[in-house]
């Protein structure tokens, strides 16, 4: 055993212990640990290296700002551990981790591959460990983006029937579905304890338009890559429910980027892209877009935004109905106005035609009054002539002729009386009819119906040509005469209703 200034020589050596061995030929464990510590310190003083490794067994103590974890490396084929060293981070290293989390939007946690700058240390009690000095956020972001792009490429290759890429973005079977004009029946995939789910339901229920929604819950863990299969199982449950949902909404509140890795999984992207009901996402991310967002029918940033989108969609439909209703009302008002004008024209025509009939009837009645006396006189003269002839015959012939003529005269007299009565009855009926028509169309009757007569200088005015502004007129109504002065005169174009 050789020592150099109290330190163990770097040359190989063997230490044999046996009964009765001189105590000057062995050392204590602490001495050995101190020697190892000194050797490592001498070898790695001022030395640091950038190392690619995965994080496991991570623990964080916020009060002290200490991180304890293991850095491991696995074989790419067998996934067996090829190296494992404990590591710590505090002070400046802990500050660098906080900066890393701020830049990447991810928590420093297990199963994350990182590029870290470390220093080698050895402690007699805690053994060999690495102290984290710095961490490269761009490396982790790049690795996640590579995984994401690889997943998208796999979807394009293996699911070409439901996913394709265009210059504008990804087109999926789900994106090409049409949203129902009104969204009411909603299948919600979320965690039962998610605050985002509570925000979503509160926004729907407290909407300002008092819309009613029917939401069925399909709860699942929406954090952790391993839970993608659980979310896909809920999609299967929705399809098997037999219910006609208007949309499926995936909800998750805010969190670190690593919390959202579930939504970048291949099986979930495939399920969303090919689902036969429009999928709306309300995943609480503000920076990056997950694969689920890219392949869903509509993506929003938060659960509240998803609820607001549904409410706004329904409001758009309601506003279109209100617009149609307004158009129908305007159209009906236009049609009603046209029909009113037609009725006014028809009323004016009836009044004018009635006046014409009344005028013709009055003239006919006057002719009848003239014809009746003339006809009676003519008939009387004719009968007198006949009687004179008969009188002559009576004087010539014997009493038989006289008796026959008297009998014939009696018949004629009866015929005259009968004809006269019938004629008088007919004329009386006609007179009564014309009298009734005249009464209906008389000025007094028209006044009682709401019409008025305009006098100027004692004469009835039938038009406005003789009237000027400032003229005094008298308006005769059924119960009084109204005296007025003309302020102005407006000439009608003939299209106004003539009542």
Tab-separated table of C-alpha atoms in Angstrom:
chain	number	residue	atom	x	y	z
A	1	UNK	CA	0.000	0.000	0.000
A	2	UNK	CA	1.471	3.287	-1.086
A	3	UNK	CA	0.292	6.731	-0.016
A	4	UNK	CA	1.291	10.028	-1.480
A	5	UNK	CA	0.834	12.912	0.925
A	6	UNK	CA	-2.081	11.138	2.591
A	7	UNK	CA	-3.816	10.280	-0.718
A	8	UNK	CA	-4.237	6.884	-2.280
A	9	UNK	CA	-1.959	6.325	-5.257
A	10	UNK	CA	-3.650	5.996	-8.613
A	11	UNK	CA	-1.743	2.754	-9.239
A	12	UNK	CA	-3.791	-0.451	-8.903
A	13	UNK	CA	-3.566	-2.086	-5.514
A	14	UNK	CA	-5.018	-4.942	-3.505
A	15	UNK	CA	-5.918	-4.792	0.142
A	16	UNK	CA	-5.805	-8.050	2.034
A	17	UNK	CA	-7.405	-8.432	5.437
A	18	UNK	CA	-6.718	-11.389	7.589
A	19	UNK	CA	-6.607	-12.222	11.237
A	20	UNK	CA	-3.806	-10.635	13.077
A	21	UNK	CA	-3.028	-8.167	10.263
A	22	UNK	CA	-1.191	-5.055	11.393
A	23	UNK	CA	-3.606	-2.088	11.663
A	24	UNK	CA	-1.077	0.038	9.822
A	25	UNK	CA	-1.924	-1.877	6.591
A	26	UNK	CA	-5.669	-0.743	6.138
A	27	UNK	CA	-7.704	2.510	6.103
A	28	UNK	CA	-11.225	3.531	7.132
A	29	UNK	CA	-14.127	3.858	4.732
A	30	UNK	CA	-14.261	7.619	5.287
A	31	UNK	CA	-10.575	7.804	4.390
A	32	UNK	CA	-11.264	5.905	1.191
A	33	UNK	CA	-14.271	8.153	0.428
A	34	UNK	CA	-12.157	11.252	1.076
A	35	UNK	CA	-9.498	9.892	-1.258
A	36	UNK	CA	-12.102	9.246	-3.981
A	37	UNK	CA	-13.545	12.721	-3.417
A	38	UNK	CA	-10.127	14.328	-3.739
A	39	UNK	CA	-9.288	12.319	-6.837
A	40	UNK	CA	-12.551	13.257	-8.544
A	41	UNK	CA	-12.209	16.884	-7.489
A	42	UNK	CA	-8.684	17.020	-8.941
A	43	UNK	CA	-9.839	15.331	-12.142
A	44	UNK	CA	-13.021	17.394	-12.703
A	45	UNK	CA	-12.209	20.779	-11.135
A	46	UNK	CA	-13.437	23.452	-13.565
A	47	UNK	CA	-14.853	20.754	-15.831
A	48	UNK	CA	-18.437	20.771	-17.134
A	49	UNK	CA	-20.176	19.071	-20.048
A	50	UNK	CA	-23.411	19.262	-22.005
A	51	UNK	CA	-25.242	15.961	-21.617
A	52	UNK	CA	-28.343	14.542	-23.343
A	53	UNK	CA	-30.379	12.398	-20.944
A	54	UNK	CA	-33.873	11.571	-19.707
A	55	UNK	CA	-35.210	12.703	-16.333
A	56	UNK	CA	-36.535	10.199	-13.775
A	57	UNK	CA	-37.299	10.174	-10.038
A	58	UNK	CA	-37.732	13.953	-9.995
A	59	UNK	CA	-38.588	15.722	-6.740
A	60	UNK	CA	-38.915	19.455	-6.174
A	61	UNK	CA	-38.983	21.364	-2.868
A	62	UNK	CA	-40.429	24.845	-3.597
A	63	UNK	CA	-39.561	26.259	-0.185
A	64	UNK	CA	-35.849	25.725	-0.798
A	65	UNK	CA	-35.893	25.712	-4.578
A	66	UNK	CA	-34.122	22.314	-4.672
A	67	UNK	CA	-34.497	19.746	-7.466
A	68	UNK	CA	-33.467	16.114	-6.999
A	69	UNK	CA	-33.599	13.728	-9.956
A	70	UNK	CA	-31.771	11.017	-11.892
A	71	UNK	CA	-30.344	11.423	-15.375
A	72	UNK	CA	-30.637	8.173	-17.354
A	73	UNK	CA	-29.794	6.922	-20.828
A	74	UNK	CA	-31.601	4.032	-22.519
A	75	UNK	CA	-30.661	1.833	-25.413
A	76	UNK	CA	-32.667	2.980	-28.462
A	77	UNK	CA	-33.567	-0.603	-29.393
A	78	UNK	CA	-33.956	-2.540	-26.148
A	79	UNK	CA	-34.861	0.491	-23.977
A	80	UNK	CA	-32.597	-0.939	-21.259
A	81	UNK	CA	-30.665	1.457	-19.020
A	82	UNK	CA	-27.150	2.070	-20.213
A	83	UNK	CA	-26.287	4.791	-17.686
A	84	UNK	CA	-27.784	6.380	-14.566
A	85	UNK	CA	-26.407	9.171	-12.360
A	86	UNK	CA	-28.148	11.162	-9.611
A	87	UNK	CA	-28.326	14.915	-10.122
A	88	UNK	CA	-29.348	18.036	-8.224
A	89	UNK	CA	-30.114	21.628	-9.047
A	90	UNK	CA	-30.293	24.591	-6.700
A	91	UNK	CA	-29.293	28.218	-6.719
A	92	UNK	CA	-28.404	29.249	-10.256
A	93	UNK	CA	-29.336	25.808	-11.594
A	94	UNK	CA	-32.833	26.108	-10.102
A	95	UNK	CA	-33.178	29.579	-11.670
A	96	UNK	CA	-32.204	28.139	-15.065
A	97	UNK	CA	-34.894	25.478	-14.690
A	98	UNK	CA	-37.508	28.186	-14.004
A	99	UNK	CA	-36.386	30.016	-17.139
A	100	UNK	CA	-36.620	26.740	-19.058
A	101	UNK	CA	-40.224	26.202	-17.885
A	102	UNK	CA	-41.148	29.787	-18.830
A	103	UNK	CA	-39.705	29.496	-22.349
A	104	UNK	CA	-40.995	26.007	-23.204
A	105	UNK	CA	-44.288	26.188	-21.321
A	106	UNK	CA	-43.433	22.781	-19.806
A	107	UNK	CA	-42.741	21.638	-16.294
A	108	UNK	CA	-39.342	20.146	-15.587
A	109	UNK	CA	-40.547	16.606	-14.847
A	110	UNK	CA	-40.054	12.898	-15.396
A	111	UNK	CA	-39.791	11.247	-18.849
A	112	UNK	CA	-38.534	14.468	-20.434
A	113	UNK	CA	-35.436	14.351	-22.617
A	114	UNK	CA	-33.209	17.361	-21.977
A	115	UNK	CA	-29.852	18.824	-22.883
A	116	UNK	CA	-28.215	19.951	-19.640
A	117	UNK	CA	-24.841	21.334	-18.649
A	118	UNK	CA	-23.545	19.516	-15.552
A	119	UNK	CA	-20.553	19.444	-13.229
A	120	UNK	CA	-19.291	16.215	-11.622
A	121	UNK	CA	-19.255	16.045	-7.813
A	122	UNK	CA	-18.622	13.383	-5.200
A	123	UNK	CA	-19.787	13.406	-1.587
A	124	UNK	CA	-18.535	10.893	0.993
A	125	UNK	CA	-22.076	10.223	2.185
A	126	UNK	CA	-24.260	10.829	-0.886
A	127	UNK	CA	-21.845	9.463	-3.455
A	128	UNK	CA	-21.373	10.466	-7.077
A	129	UNK	CA	-23.780	13.040	-8.443
A	130	UNK	CA	-24.115	15.697	-11.118
A	131	UNK	CA	-24.899	19.330	-10.409
A	132	UNK	CA	-27.073	21.032	-13.041
A	133	UNK	CA	-25.541	24.329	-14.213
A	134	UNK	CA	-27.664	25.127	-17.280
A	135	UNK	CA	-30.395	23.669	-19.492
A	136	UNK	CA	-31.080	24.268	-23.195
A	137	UNK	CA	-34.843	24.919	-23.828
A	138	UNK	CA	-34.457	24.887	-27.626
A	139	UNK	CA	-33.342	21.235	-27.542
A	140	UNK	CA	-36.483	20.099	-25.694
A	141	UNK	CA	-38.765	22.228	-27.877
A	142	UNK	CA	-37.127	20.774	-30.971
A	143	UNK	CA	-37.520	17.210	-29.726
A	144	UNK	CA	-41.227	17.731	-29.002
A	145	UNK	CA	-41.742	19.366	-32.388
A	146	UNK	CA	-39.955	16.484	-34.103
A	147	UNK	CA	-42.232	14.006	-32.326
A	148	UNK	CA	-45.261	16.087	-33.311
A	149	UNK	CA	-44.248	16.267	-36.979
A	150	UNK	CA	-43.520	12.537	-37.005
A	151	UNK	CA	-47.023	11.853	-35.638
A	152	UNK	CA	-48.608	14.111	-38.278
A	153	UNK	CA	-46.656	12.387	-41.033
A	154	UNK	CA	-47.795	9.005	-39.736
A	155	UNK	CA	-51.409	10.183	-39.803
A	156	UNK	CA	-51.010	11.372	-43.413
A	157	UNK	CA	-49.407	8.066	-44.406
A	158	UNK	CA	-51.642	5.610	-42.575
A	159	UNK	CA	-54.933	7.584	-42.531
A	160	UNK	CA	-54.949	9.188	-45.970
A	161	UNK	CA	-58.697	8.548	-46.313
A	162	UNK	CA	-59.524	10.900	-43.419
A	163	UNK	CA	-56.473	13.211	-43.202
A	164	UNK	CA	-54.778	15.191	-45.969
A	165	UNK	CA	-52.581	18.259	-46.055
A	166	UNK	CA	-53.171	21.391	-48.146
A	167	UNK	CA	-51.332	24.725	-48.327
A	168	UNK	CA	-54.000	26.124	-45.983
A	169	UNK	CA	-53.532	23.385	-43.393
A	170	UNK	CA	-54.836	19.916	-42.567
A	171	UNK	CA	-58.202	18.799	-43.983
A	172	UNK	CA	-59.955	15.974	-42.151
A	173	UNK	CA	-63.197	14.090	-42.452
A	174	UNK	CA	-64.331	15.770	-39.246
A	175	UNK	CA	-63.526	19.281	-40.536
A	176	UNK	CA	-65.711	18.681	-43.607
A	177	UNK	CA	-68.795	17.913	-41.514
A	178	UNK	CA	-71.428	20.641	-41.240
A	179	UNK	CA	-72.392	21.944	-37.838
A	180	UNK	CA	-76.083	21.742	-37.044
A	181	UNK	CA	-77.772	25.177	-37.449
A	182	UNK	CA	-78.612	24.973	-33.729
A	183	UNK	CA	-76.300	23.196	-31.274
A	184	UNK	CA	-78.206	21.790	-28.273
A	185	UNK	CA	-77.146	18.177	-27.610
A	186	UNK	CA	-73.478	18.155	-26.581
A	187	UNK	CA	-71.174	15.290	-25.585
A	188	UNK	CA	-68.464	16.618	-23.255
A	189	UNK	CA	-65.137	14.810	-22.802
A	190	UNK	CA	-63.327	16.202	-19.768
A	191	UNK	CA	-61.990	15.465	-16.342
A	192	UNK	CA	-64.710	15.453	-13.676
A	193	UNK	CA	-62.598	17.679	-11.425
A	194	UNK	CA	-61.466	20.074	-14.144
A	195	UNK	CA	-61.991	23.774	-13.463
A	196	UNK	CA	-62.186	24.232	-17.228
A	197	UNK	CA	-65.223	21.939	-17.320
A	198	UNK	CA	-66.909	24.055	-14.652
A	199	UNK	CA	-66.153	27.229	-16.636
A	200	UNK	CA	-67.563	25.648	-19.800
A	201	UNK	CA	-70.829	24.572	-18.143
A	202	UNK	CA	-71.237	27.900	-16.319
A	203	UNK	CA	-70.800	29.861	-19.568
A	204	UNK	CA	-73.411	27.704	-21.325
A	205	UNK	CA	-75.952	27.887	-18.516
A	206	UNK	CA	-75.529	31.641	-17.888
A	207	UNK	CA	-75.763	32.677	-21.554
A	208	UNK	CA	-77.470	36.040	-22.092
A	209	UNK	CA	-79.910	34.652	-24.680
A	210	UNK	CA	-81.395	31.976	-22.369
A	211	UNK	CA	-80.543	29.157	-24.773
A	212	UNK	CA	-81.087	25.652	-23.391
A	213	UNK	CA	-78.375	23.022	-23.815
A	214	UNK	CA	-78.349	19.282	-23.042
A	215	UNK	CA	-74.814	18.171	-22.160
A	216	UNK	CA	-73.870	14.535	-21.466
A	217	UNK	CA	-70.604	13.970	-19.607
A	218	UNK	CA	-68.007	11.431	-20.719
A	219	UNK	CA	-65.372	11.869	-18.039
A	220	UNK	CA	-61.783	10.745	-18.593
A	221	UNK	CA	-58.281	11.684	-17.443
A	222	UNK	CA	-57.082	14.368	-19.848
A	223	UNK	CA	-53.478	14.574	-18.650
A	224	UNK	CA	-50.605	12.216	-19.334
A	225	UNK	CA	-49.671	10.566	-22.617
A	226	UNK	CA	-50.783	7.136	-21.380
A	227	UNK	CA	-54.388	8.334	-21.002
A	228	UNK	CA	-54.912	8.893	-24.748
A	229	UNK	CA	-56.464	5.416	-24.975
A	230	UNK	CA	-58.920	6.338	-22.209
A	231	UNK	CA	-60.060	9.433	-24.146
A	232	UNK	CA	-60.415	7.340	-27.330
A	233	UNK	CA	-62.588	4.907	-25.373
A	234	UNK	CA	-64.952	7.784	-24.575
A	235	UNK	CA	-65.236	8.536	-28.302
A	236	UNK	CA	-66.263	4.880	-28.765
A	237	UNK	CA	-68.820	5.275	-25.963
A	238	UNK	CA	-70.307	8.342	-27.654
A	239	UNK	CA	-70.613	6.488	-30.969
A	240	UNK	CA	-72.214	3.489	-29.218
A	241	UNK	CA	-74.702	5.599	-27.218
A	242	UNK	CA	-77.107	5.872	-30.156
A	243	UNK	CA	-77.729	9.530	-29.344
A	244	UNK	CA	-77.732	12.187	-32.054
A	245	UNK	CA	-75.254	14.710	-30.719
A	246	UNK	CA	-74.768	18.040	-32.470
A	247	UNK	CA	-71.120	18.228	-31.392
A	248	UNK	CA	-68.457	16.636	-29.192
A	249	UNK	CA	-66.461	19.059	-27.036
A	250	UNK	CA	-63.041	18.146	-25.607
A	251	UNK	CA	-62.236	20.306	-22.572
A	252	UNK	CA	-59.116	20.770	-20.538
A	253	UNK	CA	-58.021	23.697	-18.392
A	254	UNK	CA	-54.644	25.380	-18.609
A	255	UNK	CA	-51.367	23.708	-17.774
A	256	UNK	CA	-47.826	23.118	-18.850
A	257	UNK	CA	-47.028	21.915	-22.358
A	258	UNK	CA	-46.124	18.469	-21.053
A	259	UNK	CA	-49.622	18.221	-19.588
A	260	UNK	CA	-50.975	18.554	-23.121
A	261	UNK	CA	-48.820	15.864	-24.746
A	262	UNK	CA	-51.835	13.568	-24.570
A	263	UNK	CA	-53.429	15.632	-27.348
A	264	UNK	CA	-50.434	15.032	-29.657
A	265	UNK	CA	-50.857	11.238	-29.593
A	266	UNK	CA	-51.480	9.323	-32.828
A	267	UNK	CA	-54.474	7.304	-31.629
A	268	UNK	CA	-56.336	10.387	-30.384
A	269	UNK	CA	-55.596	12.361	-33.574
A	270	UNK	CA	-56.926	9.468	-35.671
A	271	UNK	CA	-60.069	9.183	-33.545
A	272	UNK	CA	-60.808	12.925	-33.836
A	273	UNK	CA	-60.060	13.181	-37.569
A	274	UNK	CA	-62.445	10.361	-38.491
A	275	UNK	CA	-65.235	10.948	-35.946
A	276	UNK	CA	-68.679	11.343	-37.593
A	277	UNK	CA	-69.784	14.186	-35.269
A	278	UNK	CA	-68.140	17.658	-35.413
A	279	UNK	CA	-65.502	17.957	-32.670
A	280	UNK	CA	-64.834	21.282	-30.914
A	281	UNK	CA	-61.723	21.593	-28.742
A	282	UNK	CA	-61.413	23.877	-25.731
A	283	UNK	CA	-57.921	22.985	-24.571
A	284	UNK	CA	-56.353	25.580	-22.300
A	285	UNK	CA	-53.274	26.479	-24.277
A	286	UNK	CA	-52.326	29.942	-25.474
A	287	UNK	CA	-49.098	29.303	-27.400
A	288	UNK	CA	-48.823	25.950	-29.150
A	289	UNK	CA	-51.461	24.114	-31.170
A	290	UNK	CA	-51.914	20.408	-30.464
A	291	UNK	CA	-52.518	17.764	-33.116
A	292	UNK	CA	-56.031	17.295	-31.760
A	293	UNK	CA	-56.701	21.015	-32.376
A	294	UNK	CA	-55.312	20.788	-35.909
A	295	UNK	CA	-57.508	17.820	-36.878
A	296	UNK	CA	-60.740	18.756	-35.059
A	297	UNK	CA	-63.645	20.535	-36.749
A	298	UNK	CA	-63.123	23.744	-34.727
A	299	UNK	CA	-60.405	24.642	-32.225
A	300	UNK	CA	-60.616	27.241	-29.448
A	301	UNK	CA	-58.024	28.283	-26.877
A	302	UNK	CA	-59.999	27.734	-23.653
A	303	UNK	CA	-63.124	25.912	-22.409
A	304	UNK	CA	-64.860	29.271	-21.978
A	305	UNK	CA	-64.091	30.172	-25.594
A	306	UNK	CA	-65.590	26.847	-26.702
A	307	UNK	CA	-68.841	27.631	-24.878
A	308	UNK	CA	-68.893	31.159	-26.298
A	309	UNK	CA	-68.378	29.734	-29.805
A	310	UNK	CA	-71.436	27.471	-29.415
A	311	UNK	CA	-73.558	30.343	-28.068
A	312	UNK	CA	-72.449	32.648	-30.908
A	313	UNK	CA	-73.222	29.892	-33.454
A	314	UNK	CA	-76.786	29.591	-32.144
A	315	UNK	CA	-77.139	33.389	-32.021
A	316	UNK	CA	-76.203	33.592	-35.721
A	317	UNK	CA	-79.041	31.194	-36.541
A	318	UNK	CA	-81.490	33.180	-34.406
A	319	UNK	CA	-80.474	36.441	-36.074
A	320	UNK	CA	-81.054	34.885	-39.501
A	321	UNK	CA	-84.562	33.875	-38.372
A	322	UNK	CA	-85.216	37.383	-37.067
A	323	UNK	CA	-84.058	38.799	-40.406
A	324	UNK	CA	-86.440	36.502	-42.298
A	325	UNK	CA	-89.244	37.445	-39.908
A	326	UNK	CA	-88.585	41.148	-40.515
A	327	UNK	CA	-88.593	40.587	-44.286
A	328	UNK	CA	-91.919	38.716	-44.068
A	329	UNK	CA	-93.498	41.504	-41.999
A	330	UNK	CA	-92.353	44.168	-44.480
A	331	UNK	CA	-93.621	42.091	-47.398
A	332	UNK	CA	-97.005	41.554	-45.708
A	333	UNK	CA	-97.312	45.272	-45.007
A	334	UNK	CA	-96.616	46.003	-48.667
A	335	UNK	CA	-99.196	43.431	-49.794
A	336	UNK	CA	-101.759	44.782	-47.303
A	337	UNK	CA	-101.234	48.329	-48.563
A	338	UNK	CA	-101.746	47.148	-52.148
A	339	UNK	CA	-104.928	45.293	-51.247
A	340	UNK	CA	-106.244	48.354	-49.408
A	341	UNK	CA	-105.685	50.449	-52.509
A	342	UNK	CA	-107.499	47.844	-54.613
A	343	UNK	CA	-110.423	47.841	-52.146
A	344	UNK	CA	-110.580	51.635	-52.259
A	345	UNK	CA	-110.663	51.579	-56.062
A	346	UNK	CA	-113.363	48.888	-56.016
A	347	UNK	CA	-115.421	50.942	-53.534
A	348	UNK	CA	-115.153	54.018	-55.723
A	349	UNK	CA	-116.252	51.985	-58.754
A	350	UNK	CA	-119.298	50.633	-56.913
A	351	UNK	CA	-120.343	54.143	-55.832
A	352	UNK	CA	-119.977	55.521	-59.350
A	353	UNK	CA	-121.808	52.601	-60.900
A	354	UNK	CA	-124.639	52.978	-58.362
A	355	UNK	CA	-124.960	56.641	-59.272
A	356	UNK	CA	-125.188	55.725	-62.954
A	357	UNK	CA	-127.899	53.145	-62.242
A	358	UNK	CA	-129.829	55.653	-60.119
A	359	UNK	CA	-129.660	58.257	-62.880
A	360	UNK	CA	-130.924	55.777	-65.479
A	361	UNK	CA	-133.716	54.620	-63.165
A	362	UNK	CA	-134.866	58.206	-62.521
A	363	UNK	CA	-135.010	58.886	-66.248
A	364	UNK	CA	-136.958	55.665	-66.829
A	365	UNK	CA	-139.397	56.559	-64.062
A	366	UNK	CA	-139.955	59.957	-65.640
A	367	UNK	CA	-140.691	58.346	-68.996
A	368	UNK	CA	-143.098	55.923	-67.362
A	369	UNK	CA	-144.956	58.782	-65.704
A	370	UNK	CA	-145.369	60.380	-69.111
A	371	UNK	CA	-146.319	57.171	-70.910
A	372	UNK	CA	-149.056	56.060	-68.478
A	373	UNK	CA	-151.370	59.083	-68.925
A	374	UNK	CA	-150.711	59.185	-72.654
A	375	UNK	CA	-151.418	55.472	-73.018
A	376	UNK	CA	-154.578	55.748	-70.950
A	377	UNK	CA	-155.845	58.686	-73.046
A	378	UNK	CA	-154.973	56.860	-76.254
A	379	UNK	CA	-156.770	53.749	-75.078
A	380	UNK	CA	-159.766	55.762	-73.922
A	381	UNK	CA	-160.014	57.496	-77.263
A	382	UNK	CA	-159.763	54.165	-79.016
A	383	UNK	CA	-162.509	52.704	-76.903
A	384	UNK	CA	-164.678	55.751	-77.419
A	385	UNK	CA	-164.227	55.336	-81.144
A	386	UNK	CA	-165.188	51.741	-80.873
A	387	UNK	CA	-168.220	52.641	-78.771
A	388	UNK	CA	-169.274	55.189	-81.351
A	389	UNK	CA	-169.079	52.530	-84.030
A	390	UNK	CA	-171.030	50.170	-81.842
A	391	UNK	CA	-173.596	52.865	-81.186
A	392	UNK	CA	-174.054	53.204	-84.900
A	393	UNK	CA	-174.382	49.480	-85.300
A	394	UNK	CA	-176.904	49.397	-82.481
A	395	UNK	CA	-179.002	51.856	-84.300
A	396	UNK	CA	-178.754	49.763	-87.499
A	397	UNK	CA	-179.116	46.263	-86.099
A	398	UNK	CA	-181.690	44.784	-83.897
A	399	UNK	CA	-181.372	44.203	-80.213
A	400	UNK	CA	-179.214	41.034	-80.649
A	401	UNK	CA	-176.426	43.040	-82.102
A	402	UNK	CA	-176.853	45.587	-79.398
A	403	UNK	CA	-176.700	42.906	-76.706
A	404	UNK	CA	-173.601	41.318	-78.277
A	405	UNK	CA	-171.868	44.625	-78.445
A	406	UNK	CA	-172.833	45.450	-74.917
A	407	UNK	CA	-171.384	42.090	-73.795
A	408	UNK	CA	-168.273	42.655	-75.856
A	409	UNK	CA	-167.968	46.118	-74.403
A	410	UNK	CA	-168.253	44.681	-70.945
A	411	UNK	CA	-165.387	42.274	-71.682
A	412	UNK	CA	-163.333	45.058	-73.094
A	413	UNK	CA	-164.024	47.181	-70.068
A	414	UNK	CA	-162.897	44.403	-67.787
A	415	UNK	CA	-159.785	43.887	-69.885
A	416	UNK	CA	-159.040	47.585	-69.692
A	417	UNK	CA	-159.533	47.617	-65.966
A	418	UNK	CA	-157.390	44.492	-65.505
A	419	UNK	CA	-154.652	45.814	-67.786
A	420	UNK	CA	-154.755	49.169	-66.066
A	421	UNK	CA	-154.445	47.567	-62.620
A	422	UNK	CA	-151.549	45.352	-63.707
A	423	UNK	CA	-149.839	48.243	-65.391
A	424	UNK	CA	-150.356	50.413	-62.335
A	425	UNK	CA	-149.037	47.634	-60.059
A	426	UNK	CA	-145.965	47.189	-62.237
A	427	UNK	CA	-145.347	50.913	-62.367
A	428	UNK	CA	-145.881	51.217	-58.598
A	429	UNK	CA	-143.354	48.409	-57.985
A	430	UNK	CA	-140.868	50.114	-60.265
A	431	UNK	CA	-141.506	53.418	-58.562
A	432	UNK	CA	-141.015	51.820	-55.133
A	433	UNK	CA	-137.751	50.220	-56.318
A	434	UNK	CA	-136.470	53.474	-57.758
A	435	UNK	CA	-137.615	55.327	-54.660
A	436	UNK	CA	-135.626	52.896	-52.495
A	437	UNK	CA	-132.523	53.311	-54.673
A	438	UNK	CA	-132.936	57.095	-54.652
A	439	UNK	CA	-133.231	57.124	-50.873
A	440	UNK	CA	-130.087	54.946	-50.538
A	441	UNK	CA	-128.126	57.257	-52.833
A	442	UNK	CA	-129.693	60.478	-51.574
A	443	UNK	CA	-127.351	63.143	-50.203
A	444	UNK	CA	-128.798	62.762	-46.722
A	445	UNK	CA	-128.093	59.019	-46.783
A	446	UNK	CA	-124.565	59.637	-48.007
A	447	UNK	CA	-124.058	62.198	-45.231
A	448	UNK	CA	-125.164	59.613	-42.658
A	449	UNK	CA	-122.544	57.230	-44.053
A	450	UNK	CA	-119.753	59.671	-43.293
A	451	UNK	CA	-119.585	61.667	-46.527
A	452	UNK	CA	-119.710	65.457	-46.560
A	453	UNK	CA	-120.850	68.139	-49.044
A	454	UNK	CA	-118.762	71.256	-49.707
A	455	UNK	CA	-120.545	74.565	-50.490
A	456	UNK	CA	-118.943	77.720	-51.772
A	457	UNK	CA	-121.042	80.820	-52.284
A	458	UNK	CA	-124.151	78.649	-51.846
A	459	UNK	CA	-123.187	76.205	-54.611
A	460	UNK	CA	-122.078	72.570	-54.246
A	461	UNK	CA	-118.450	72.058	-55.225
A	462	UNK	CA	-117.687	68.944	-57.273
A	463	UNK	CA	-114.057	69.801	-57.862
A	464	UNK	CA	-111.255	72.029	-56.595
A	465	UNK	CA	-110.717	74.136	-59.696
A	466	UNK	CA	-113.114	76.856	-58.443
A	467	UNK	CA	-111.527	77.003	-54.985
A	468	UNK	CA	-108.451	78.930	-53.972
A	469	UNK	CA	-106.546	79.399	-50.716
A	470	UNK	CA	-108.395	81.875	-48.513
A	471	UNK	CA	-111.900	80.981	-49.833
A	472	UNK	CA	-114.520	80.346	-47.219
A	473	UNK	CA	-116.424	77.108	-47.549
A	474	UNK	CA	-119.215	75.312	-45.732
A	475	UNK	CA	-118.845	71.585	-45.057
A	476	UNK	CA	-122.253	69.984	-44.584
A	477	UNK	CA	-122.393	66.885	-42.417
A	478	UNK	CA	-125.378	64.855	-41.255
A	479	UNK	CA	-125.871	66.840	-38.049
A	480	UNK	CA	-124.318	70.258	-38.698
A	481	UNK	CA	-122.716	72.629	-41.141
A	482	UNK	CA	-119.025	73.402	-40.538
A	483	UNK	CA	-117.649	76.712	-41.796
A	484	UNK	CA	-113.961	76.728	-42.740
A	485	UNK	CA	-111.372	78.711	-44.620
A	486	UNK	CA	-109.030	77.027	-47.146
A	487	UNK	CA	-105.388	77.324	-46.073
A	488	UNK	CA	-103.872	75.394	-48.946
A	489	UNK	CA	-104.834	73.157	-51.811
A	490	UNK	CA	-103.065	69.967	-52.956
A	491	UNK	CA	-103.904	68.582	-56.378
A	492	UNK	CA	-104.358	64.774	-56.371
A	493	UNK	CA	-102.741	62.780	-59.153
A	494	UNK	CA	-105.747	60.460	-59.448
A	495	UNK	CA	-104.104	57.470	-57.743
A	496	UNK	CA	-105.429	58.230	-54.265
A	497	UNK	CA	-108.329	56.063	-53.005
A	498	UNK	CA	-111.691	57.461	-54.224
A	499	UNK	CA	-114.193	56.638	-51.516
